[in-house]
PDB file of C-alpha atoms in Angstrom:
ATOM      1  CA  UNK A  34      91.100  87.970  94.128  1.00 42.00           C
ATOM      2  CA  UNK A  35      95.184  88.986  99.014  1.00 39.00           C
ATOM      3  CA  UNK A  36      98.714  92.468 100.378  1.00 36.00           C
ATOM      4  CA  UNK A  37      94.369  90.642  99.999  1.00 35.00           C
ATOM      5  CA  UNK A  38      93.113  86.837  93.503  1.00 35.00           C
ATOM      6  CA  UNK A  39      92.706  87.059  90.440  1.00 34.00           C
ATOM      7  CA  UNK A  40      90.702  84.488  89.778  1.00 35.00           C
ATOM      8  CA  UNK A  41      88.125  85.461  91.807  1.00 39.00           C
ATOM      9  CA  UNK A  42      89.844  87.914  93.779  1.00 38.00           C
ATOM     10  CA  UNK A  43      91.647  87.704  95.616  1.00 40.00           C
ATOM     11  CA  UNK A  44      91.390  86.466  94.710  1.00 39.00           C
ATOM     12  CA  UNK A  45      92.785  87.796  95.758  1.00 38.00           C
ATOM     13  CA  UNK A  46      95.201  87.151  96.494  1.00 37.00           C
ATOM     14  CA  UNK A  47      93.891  86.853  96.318  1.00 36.00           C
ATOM     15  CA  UNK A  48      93.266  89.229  97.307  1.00 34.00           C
ATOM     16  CA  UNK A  49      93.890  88.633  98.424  1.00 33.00           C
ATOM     17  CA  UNK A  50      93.769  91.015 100.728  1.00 34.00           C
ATOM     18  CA  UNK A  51      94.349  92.362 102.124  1.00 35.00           C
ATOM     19  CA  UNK A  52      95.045  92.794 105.266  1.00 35.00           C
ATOM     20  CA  UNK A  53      97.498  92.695 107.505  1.00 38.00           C
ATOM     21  CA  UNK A  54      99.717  90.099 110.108  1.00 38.00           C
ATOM     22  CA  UNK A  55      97.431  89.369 112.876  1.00 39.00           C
ATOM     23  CA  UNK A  56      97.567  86.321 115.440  1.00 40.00           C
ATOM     24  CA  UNK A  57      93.902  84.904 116.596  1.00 42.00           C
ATOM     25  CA  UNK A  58      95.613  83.146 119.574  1.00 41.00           C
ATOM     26  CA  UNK A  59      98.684  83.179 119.005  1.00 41.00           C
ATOM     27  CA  UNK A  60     101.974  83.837 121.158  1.00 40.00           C
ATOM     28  CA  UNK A  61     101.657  87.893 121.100  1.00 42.00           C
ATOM     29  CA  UNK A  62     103.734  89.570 124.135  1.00 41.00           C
ATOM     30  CA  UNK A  63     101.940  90.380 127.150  1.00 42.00           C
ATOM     31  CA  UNK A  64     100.797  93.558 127.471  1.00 42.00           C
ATOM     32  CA  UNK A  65     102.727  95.126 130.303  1.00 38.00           C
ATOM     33  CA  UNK A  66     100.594  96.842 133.392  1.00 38.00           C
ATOM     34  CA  UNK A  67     101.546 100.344 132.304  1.00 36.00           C
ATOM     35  CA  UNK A  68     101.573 100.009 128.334  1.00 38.00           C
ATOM     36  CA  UNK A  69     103.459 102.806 126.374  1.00 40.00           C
ATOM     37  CA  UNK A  70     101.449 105.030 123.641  1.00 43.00           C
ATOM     38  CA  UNK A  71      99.413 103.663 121.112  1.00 42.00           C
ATOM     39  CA  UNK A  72      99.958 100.314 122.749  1.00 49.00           C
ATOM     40  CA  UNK A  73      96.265  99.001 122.335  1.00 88.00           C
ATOM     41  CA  UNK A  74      96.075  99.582 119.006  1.00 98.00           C
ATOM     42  CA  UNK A  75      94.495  96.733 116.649  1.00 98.00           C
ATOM     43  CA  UNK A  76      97.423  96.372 114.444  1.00 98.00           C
ATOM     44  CA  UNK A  77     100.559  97.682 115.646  1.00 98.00           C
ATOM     45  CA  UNK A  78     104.004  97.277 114.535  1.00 98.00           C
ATOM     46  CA  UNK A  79     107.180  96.618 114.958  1.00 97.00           C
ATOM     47  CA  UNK A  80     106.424  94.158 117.963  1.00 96.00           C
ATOM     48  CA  UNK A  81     102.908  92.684 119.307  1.00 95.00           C
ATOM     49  CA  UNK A  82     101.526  95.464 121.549  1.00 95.00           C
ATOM     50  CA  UNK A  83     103.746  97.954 119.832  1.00 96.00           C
ATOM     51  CA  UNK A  84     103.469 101.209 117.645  1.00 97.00           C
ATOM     52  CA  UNK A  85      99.567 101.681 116.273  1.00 97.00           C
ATOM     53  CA  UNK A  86     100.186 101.903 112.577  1.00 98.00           C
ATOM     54  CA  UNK A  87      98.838 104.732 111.429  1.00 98.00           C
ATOM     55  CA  UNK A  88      96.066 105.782 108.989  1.00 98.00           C
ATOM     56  CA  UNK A  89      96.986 105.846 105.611  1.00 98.00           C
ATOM     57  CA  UNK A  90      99.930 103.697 106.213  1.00 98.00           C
ATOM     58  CA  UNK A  91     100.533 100.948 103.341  1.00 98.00           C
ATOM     59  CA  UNK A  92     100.571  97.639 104.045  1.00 98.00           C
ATOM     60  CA  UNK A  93     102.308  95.051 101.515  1.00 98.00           C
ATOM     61  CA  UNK A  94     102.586  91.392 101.406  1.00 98.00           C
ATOM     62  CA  UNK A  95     103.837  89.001  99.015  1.00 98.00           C
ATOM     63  CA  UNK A  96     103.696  85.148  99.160  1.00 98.00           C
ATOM     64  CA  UNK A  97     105.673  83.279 101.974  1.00 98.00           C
ATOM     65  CA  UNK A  98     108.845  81.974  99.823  1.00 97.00           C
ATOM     66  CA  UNK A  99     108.423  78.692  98.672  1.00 96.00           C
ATOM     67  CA  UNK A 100     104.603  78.909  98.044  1.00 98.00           C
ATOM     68  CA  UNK A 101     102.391  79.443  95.336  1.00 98.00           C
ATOM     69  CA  UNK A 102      99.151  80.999  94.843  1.00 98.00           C
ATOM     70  CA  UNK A 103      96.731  78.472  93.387  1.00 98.00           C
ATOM     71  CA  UNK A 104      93.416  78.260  91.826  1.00 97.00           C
ATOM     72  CA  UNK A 105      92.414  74.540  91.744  1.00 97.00           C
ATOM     73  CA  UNK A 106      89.312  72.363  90.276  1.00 96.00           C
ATOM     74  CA  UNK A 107      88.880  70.966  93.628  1.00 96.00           C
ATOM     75  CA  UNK A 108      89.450  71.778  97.679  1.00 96.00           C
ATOM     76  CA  UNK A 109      91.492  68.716  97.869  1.00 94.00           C
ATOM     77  CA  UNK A 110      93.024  68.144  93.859  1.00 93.00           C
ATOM     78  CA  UNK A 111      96.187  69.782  92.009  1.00 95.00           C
ATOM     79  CA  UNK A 112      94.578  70.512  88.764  1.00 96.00           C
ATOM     80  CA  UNK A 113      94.661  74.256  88.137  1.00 96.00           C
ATOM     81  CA  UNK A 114      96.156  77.237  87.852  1.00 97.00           C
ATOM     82  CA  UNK A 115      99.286  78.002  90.100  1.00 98.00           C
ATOM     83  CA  UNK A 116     101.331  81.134  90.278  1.00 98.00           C
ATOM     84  CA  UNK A 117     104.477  81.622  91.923  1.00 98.00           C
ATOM     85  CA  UNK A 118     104.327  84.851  92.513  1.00 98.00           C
ATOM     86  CA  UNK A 119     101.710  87.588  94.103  1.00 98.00           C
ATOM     87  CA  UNK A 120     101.846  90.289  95.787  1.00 98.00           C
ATOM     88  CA  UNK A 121      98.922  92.778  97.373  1.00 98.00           C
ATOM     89  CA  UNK A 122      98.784  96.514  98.721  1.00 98.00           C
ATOM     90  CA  UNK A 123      96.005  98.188 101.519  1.00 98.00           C
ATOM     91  CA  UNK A 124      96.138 101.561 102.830  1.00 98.00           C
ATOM     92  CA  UNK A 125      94.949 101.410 106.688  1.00 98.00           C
ATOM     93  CA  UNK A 126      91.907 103.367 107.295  1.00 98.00           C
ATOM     94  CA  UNK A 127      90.972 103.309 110.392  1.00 98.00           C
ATOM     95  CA  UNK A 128      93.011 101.358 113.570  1.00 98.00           C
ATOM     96  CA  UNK A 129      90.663 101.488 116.593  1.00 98.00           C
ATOM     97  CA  UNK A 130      92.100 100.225 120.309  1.00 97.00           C
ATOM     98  CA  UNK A 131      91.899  96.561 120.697  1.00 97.00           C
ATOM     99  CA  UNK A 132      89.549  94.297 121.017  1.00 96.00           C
ATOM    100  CA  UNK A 133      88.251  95.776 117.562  1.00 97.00           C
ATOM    101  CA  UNK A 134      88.505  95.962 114.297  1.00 98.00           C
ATOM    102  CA  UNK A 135      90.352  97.756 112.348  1.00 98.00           C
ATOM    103  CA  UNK A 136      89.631  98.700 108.072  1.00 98.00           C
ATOM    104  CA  UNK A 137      91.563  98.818 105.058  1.00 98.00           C
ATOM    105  CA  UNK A 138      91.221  99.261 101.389  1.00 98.00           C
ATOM    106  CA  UNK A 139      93.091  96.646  99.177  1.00 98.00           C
ATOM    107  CA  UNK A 140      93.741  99.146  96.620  1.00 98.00           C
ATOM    108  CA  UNK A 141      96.012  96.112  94.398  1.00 98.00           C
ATOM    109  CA  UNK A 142      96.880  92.539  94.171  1.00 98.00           C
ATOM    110  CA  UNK A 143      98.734  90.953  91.097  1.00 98.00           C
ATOM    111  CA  UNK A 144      99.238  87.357  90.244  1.00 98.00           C
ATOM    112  CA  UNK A 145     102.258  86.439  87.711  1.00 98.00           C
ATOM    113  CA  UNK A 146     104.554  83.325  86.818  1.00 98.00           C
ATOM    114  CA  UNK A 147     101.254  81.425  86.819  1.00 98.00           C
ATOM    115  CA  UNK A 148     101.207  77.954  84.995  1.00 98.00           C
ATOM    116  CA  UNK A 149      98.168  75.079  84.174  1.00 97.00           C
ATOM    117  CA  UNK A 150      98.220  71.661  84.386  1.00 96.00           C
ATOM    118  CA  UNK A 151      94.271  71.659  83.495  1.00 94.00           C
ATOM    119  CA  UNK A 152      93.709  69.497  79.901  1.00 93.00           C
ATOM    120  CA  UNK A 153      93.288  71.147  76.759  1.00 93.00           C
ATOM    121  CA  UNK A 154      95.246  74.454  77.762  1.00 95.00           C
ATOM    122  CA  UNK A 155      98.916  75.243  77.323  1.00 96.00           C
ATOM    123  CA  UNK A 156      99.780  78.030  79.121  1.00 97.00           C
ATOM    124  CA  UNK A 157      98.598  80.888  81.237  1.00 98.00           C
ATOM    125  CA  UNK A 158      98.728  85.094  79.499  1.00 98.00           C
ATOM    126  CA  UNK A 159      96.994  86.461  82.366  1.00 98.00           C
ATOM    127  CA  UNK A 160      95.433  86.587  86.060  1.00 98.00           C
ATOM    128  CA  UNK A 161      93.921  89.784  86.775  1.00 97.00           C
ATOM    129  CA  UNK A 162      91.696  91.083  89.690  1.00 97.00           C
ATOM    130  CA  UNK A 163      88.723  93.540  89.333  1.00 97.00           C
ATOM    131  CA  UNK A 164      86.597  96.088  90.348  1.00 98.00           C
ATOM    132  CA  UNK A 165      89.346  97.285  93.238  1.00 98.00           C
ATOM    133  CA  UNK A 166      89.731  98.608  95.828  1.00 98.00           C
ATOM    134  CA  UNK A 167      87.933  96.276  97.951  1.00 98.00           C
ATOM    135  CA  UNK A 168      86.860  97.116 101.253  1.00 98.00           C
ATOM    136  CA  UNK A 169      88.922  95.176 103.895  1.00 98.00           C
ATOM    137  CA  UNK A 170      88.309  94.823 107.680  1.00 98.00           C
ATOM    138  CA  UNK A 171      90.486  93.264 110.331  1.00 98.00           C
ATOM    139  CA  UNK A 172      89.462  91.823 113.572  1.00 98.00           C
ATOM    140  CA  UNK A 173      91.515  91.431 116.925  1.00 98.00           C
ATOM    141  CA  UNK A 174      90.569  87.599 116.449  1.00 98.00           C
ATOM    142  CA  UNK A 175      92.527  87.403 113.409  1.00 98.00           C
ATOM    143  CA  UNK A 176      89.762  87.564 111.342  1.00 98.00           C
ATOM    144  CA  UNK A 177      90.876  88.837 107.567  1.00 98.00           C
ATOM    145  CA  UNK A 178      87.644  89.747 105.627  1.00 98.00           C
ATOM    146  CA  UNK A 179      87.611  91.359 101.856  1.00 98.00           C
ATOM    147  CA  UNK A 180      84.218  92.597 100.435  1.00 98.00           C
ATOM    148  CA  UNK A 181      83.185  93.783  97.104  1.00 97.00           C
ATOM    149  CA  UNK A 182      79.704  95.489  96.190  1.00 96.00           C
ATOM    150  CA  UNK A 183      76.732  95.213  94.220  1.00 95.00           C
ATOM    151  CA  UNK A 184      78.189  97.442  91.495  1.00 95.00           C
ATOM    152  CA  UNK A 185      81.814  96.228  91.835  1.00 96.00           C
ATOM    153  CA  UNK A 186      81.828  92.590  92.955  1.00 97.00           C
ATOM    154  CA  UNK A 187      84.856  90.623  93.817  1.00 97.00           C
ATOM    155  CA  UNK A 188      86.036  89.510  90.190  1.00 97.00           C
ATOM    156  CA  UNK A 189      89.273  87.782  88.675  1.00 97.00           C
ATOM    157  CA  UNK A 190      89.711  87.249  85.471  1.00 97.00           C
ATOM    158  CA  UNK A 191      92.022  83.710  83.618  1.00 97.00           C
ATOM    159  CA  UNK A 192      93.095  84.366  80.450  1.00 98.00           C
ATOM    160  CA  UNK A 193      94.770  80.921  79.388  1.00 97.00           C
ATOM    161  CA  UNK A 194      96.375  79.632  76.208  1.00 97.00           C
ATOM    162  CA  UNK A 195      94.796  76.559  75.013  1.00 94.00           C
ATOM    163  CA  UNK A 196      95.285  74.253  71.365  1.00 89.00           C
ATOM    164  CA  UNK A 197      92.091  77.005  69.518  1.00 88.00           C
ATOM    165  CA  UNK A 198      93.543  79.852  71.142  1.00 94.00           C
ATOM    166  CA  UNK A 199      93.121  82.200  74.388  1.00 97.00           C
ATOM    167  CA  UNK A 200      89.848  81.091  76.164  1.00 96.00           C
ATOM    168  CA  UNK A 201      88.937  84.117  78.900  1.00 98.00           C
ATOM    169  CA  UNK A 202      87.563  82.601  82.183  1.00 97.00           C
ATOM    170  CA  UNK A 203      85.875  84.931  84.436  1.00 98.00           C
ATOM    171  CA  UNK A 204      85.513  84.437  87.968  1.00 98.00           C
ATOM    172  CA  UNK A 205      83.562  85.717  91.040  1.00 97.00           C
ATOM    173  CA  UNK A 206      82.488  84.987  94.896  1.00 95.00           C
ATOM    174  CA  UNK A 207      79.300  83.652  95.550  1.00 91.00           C
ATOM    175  CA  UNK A 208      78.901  85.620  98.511  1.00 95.00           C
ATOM    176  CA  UNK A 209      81.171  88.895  97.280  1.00 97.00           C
ATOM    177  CA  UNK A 210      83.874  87.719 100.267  1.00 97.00           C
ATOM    178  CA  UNK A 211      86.650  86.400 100.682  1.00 98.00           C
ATOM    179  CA  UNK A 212      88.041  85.325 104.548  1.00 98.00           C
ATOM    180  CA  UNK A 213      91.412  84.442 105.534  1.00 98.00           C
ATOM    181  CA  UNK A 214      93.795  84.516 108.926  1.00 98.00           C
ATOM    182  CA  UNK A 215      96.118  86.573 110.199  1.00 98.00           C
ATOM    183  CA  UNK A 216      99.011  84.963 112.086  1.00 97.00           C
ATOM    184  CA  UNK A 217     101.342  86.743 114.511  1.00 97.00           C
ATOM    185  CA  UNK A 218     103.850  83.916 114.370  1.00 95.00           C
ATOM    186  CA  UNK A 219     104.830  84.281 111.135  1.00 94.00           C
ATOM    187  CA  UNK A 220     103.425  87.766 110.227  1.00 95.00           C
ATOM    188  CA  UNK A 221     101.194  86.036 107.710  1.00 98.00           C
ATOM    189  CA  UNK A 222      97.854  86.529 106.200  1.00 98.00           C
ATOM    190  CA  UNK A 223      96.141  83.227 104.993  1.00 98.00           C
ATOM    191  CA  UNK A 224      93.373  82.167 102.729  1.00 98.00           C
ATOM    192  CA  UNK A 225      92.373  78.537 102.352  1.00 98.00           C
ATOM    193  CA  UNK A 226      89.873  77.304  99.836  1.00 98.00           C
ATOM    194  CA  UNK A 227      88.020  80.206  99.131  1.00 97.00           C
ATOM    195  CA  UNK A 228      85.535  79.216  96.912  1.00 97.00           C
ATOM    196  CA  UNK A 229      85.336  81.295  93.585  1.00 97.00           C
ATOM    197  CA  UNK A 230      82.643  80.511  91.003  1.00 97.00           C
ATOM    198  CA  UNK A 231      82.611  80.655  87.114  1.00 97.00           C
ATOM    199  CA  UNK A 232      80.709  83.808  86.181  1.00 97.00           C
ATOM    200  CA  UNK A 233      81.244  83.413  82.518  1.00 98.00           C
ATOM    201  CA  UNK A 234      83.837  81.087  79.878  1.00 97.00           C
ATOM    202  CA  UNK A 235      83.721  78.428  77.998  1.00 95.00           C
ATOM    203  CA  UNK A 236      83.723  74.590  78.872  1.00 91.00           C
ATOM    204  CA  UNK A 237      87.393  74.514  79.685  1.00 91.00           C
ATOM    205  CA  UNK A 238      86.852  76.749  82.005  1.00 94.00           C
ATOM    206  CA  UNK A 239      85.701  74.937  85.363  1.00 91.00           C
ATOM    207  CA  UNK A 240      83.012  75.889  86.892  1.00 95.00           C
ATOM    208  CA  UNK A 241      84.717  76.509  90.629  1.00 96.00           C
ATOM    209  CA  UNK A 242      87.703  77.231  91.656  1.00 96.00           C
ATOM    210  CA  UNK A 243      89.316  77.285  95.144  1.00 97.00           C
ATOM    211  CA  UNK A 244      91.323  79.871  95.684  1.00 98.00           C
ATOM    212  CA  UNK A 245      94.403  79.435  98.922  1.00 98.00           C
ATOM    213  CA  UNK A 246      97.847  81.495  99.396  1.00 98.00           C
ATOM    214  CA  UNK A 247      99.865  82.215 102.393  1.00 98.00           C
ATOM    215  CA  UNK A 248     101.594  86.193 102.412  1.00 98.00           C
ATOM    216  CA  UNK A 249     104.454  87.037 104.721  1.00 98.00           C
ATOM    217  CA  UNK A 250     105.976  88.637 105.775  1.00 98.00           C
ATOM    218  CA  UNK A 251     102.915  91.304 106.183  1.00 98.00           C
ATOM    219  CA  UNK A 252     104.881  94.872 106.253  1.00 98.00           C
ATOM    220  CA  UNK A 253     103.955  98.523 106.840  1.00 98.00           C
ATOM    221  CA  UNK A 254     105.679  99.758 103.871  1.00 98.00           C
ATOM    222  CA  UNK A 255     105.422 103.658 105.396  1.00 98.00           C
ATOM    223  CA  UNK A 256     107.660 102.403 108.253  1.00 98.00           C
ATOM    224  CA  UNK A 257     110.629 101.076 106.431  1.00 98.00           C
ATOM    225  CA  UNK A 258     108.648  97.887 105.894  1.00 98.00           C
ATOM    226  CA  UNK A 259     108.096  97.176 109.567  1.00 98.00           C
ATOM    227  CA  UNK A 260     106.088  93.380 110.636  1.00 98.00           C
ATOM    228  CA  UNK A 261     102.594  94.273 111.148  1.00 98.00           C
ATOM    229  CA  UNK A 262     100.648  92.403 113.811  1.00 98.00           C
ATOM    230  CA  UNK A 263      97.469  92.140 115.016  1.00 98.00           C
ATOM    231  CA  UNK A 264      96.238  92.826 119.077  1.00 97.00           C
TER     232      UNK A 264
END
């Protein structure tokens, strides 16, 4: 339920979500004694230290190439759903001076070209994420965090083929977050094992599913799709 899954966000991709490029630690250009305008801003584009990005901006991700999105049985197993494509959309809402946080709402994510490997189904006709937009905060540590609500909780919904017909698996977060990192390096934004639990489906459906994708490049799509990093 990440740009910050359907099943479960984010997923976010999902999901999720998110977000933005960001770099806890990582190689960002030193600030320079006398730093120009808008310089201190928590996300800032096109350089570390650059251009605050500006509220209402649009930020859009989609997976790094070569990657998939996946939703597996298990933090460390294959079996699953994987998609090879996913994209996600925030609008900035606030971009306070660094060290701070700055907020977003992750107003879409979409998951597509899924497939399963997971016994008993043969194919996958949907991933779809709920209940947006989700709130979306990010720190100067590189800390990505998406949150749904009491009335609209982080949901994703599987709809898979299987040998009876479409079973409809519905996931959601056992804490209504999902938490990934944002690296400067590579202008990505990262979730790992995000751990999505079986709100209601039928036995085929398992009953958790771990939820990781990598998105970059991380772009301000209201400045000619300029890198976004974090400060």
């Amino acid at each position: 339920m990440l740009r910050y899954g359907r099943i479960g966000v984010g997923l976010t991709t999902l999901a999720l979500l998110t977000g933005l490029a960001a770099a806890p630690g990582s190689a960002a250009a030193p600030r320079s004694a006398t730093p120009a305008p808008f310089a201190n801003n928590v996300l800032t584009y096109p350089t570390p230290g650059g251009t605050a990005v500006a509220v209402n901006d649009v930020i859009r991700a989609s997976l790094r190439a070569g990657t998939n999105a996946t939703f597996y049985s298990s933090a460390s197993g294959t079996t699953g759903v994987k998609c090879a494509a996913s994209t996600f959309s925030a609008k900035v809402l606030s971009n306070p001076a660094a060290p701070g946080t700055a907020t977003e709402s992750l107003t879409a994510q979409s998951f597509t070209n899924c497939t399963t490997n997971v016994i008993g189904t043969t194919g996958v006709q949907s991933v779809t994420v709920q209940n947006l937009p989700y709130a979306t905060s990010v720190t100067s540590a590189g800390v990505v965090k998406i949150s749904g609500t009491a009335t609209a909780p982080i949901q994703s919904t599987v709809v898979l083929n299987s040998l009876l017909g479409a079973i409809t698996c519905v996931y959601r977060t056992s804490t209504n977050s999902l938490t990934g990192t944002a690296t400067n390096a590579n202008n990505s934004i990262t979730f790992t094992n995000q751990t999505l639990t079986k709100f209601s489906g039928p036995s085929l459906c398992f009953g958790t599913a771990y939820f990781s994708a990598a998105y970059s490049p991380v772009q301000d799509s209201s400045k000619g799709n300029a890198p976004v990093y974090v400060n």
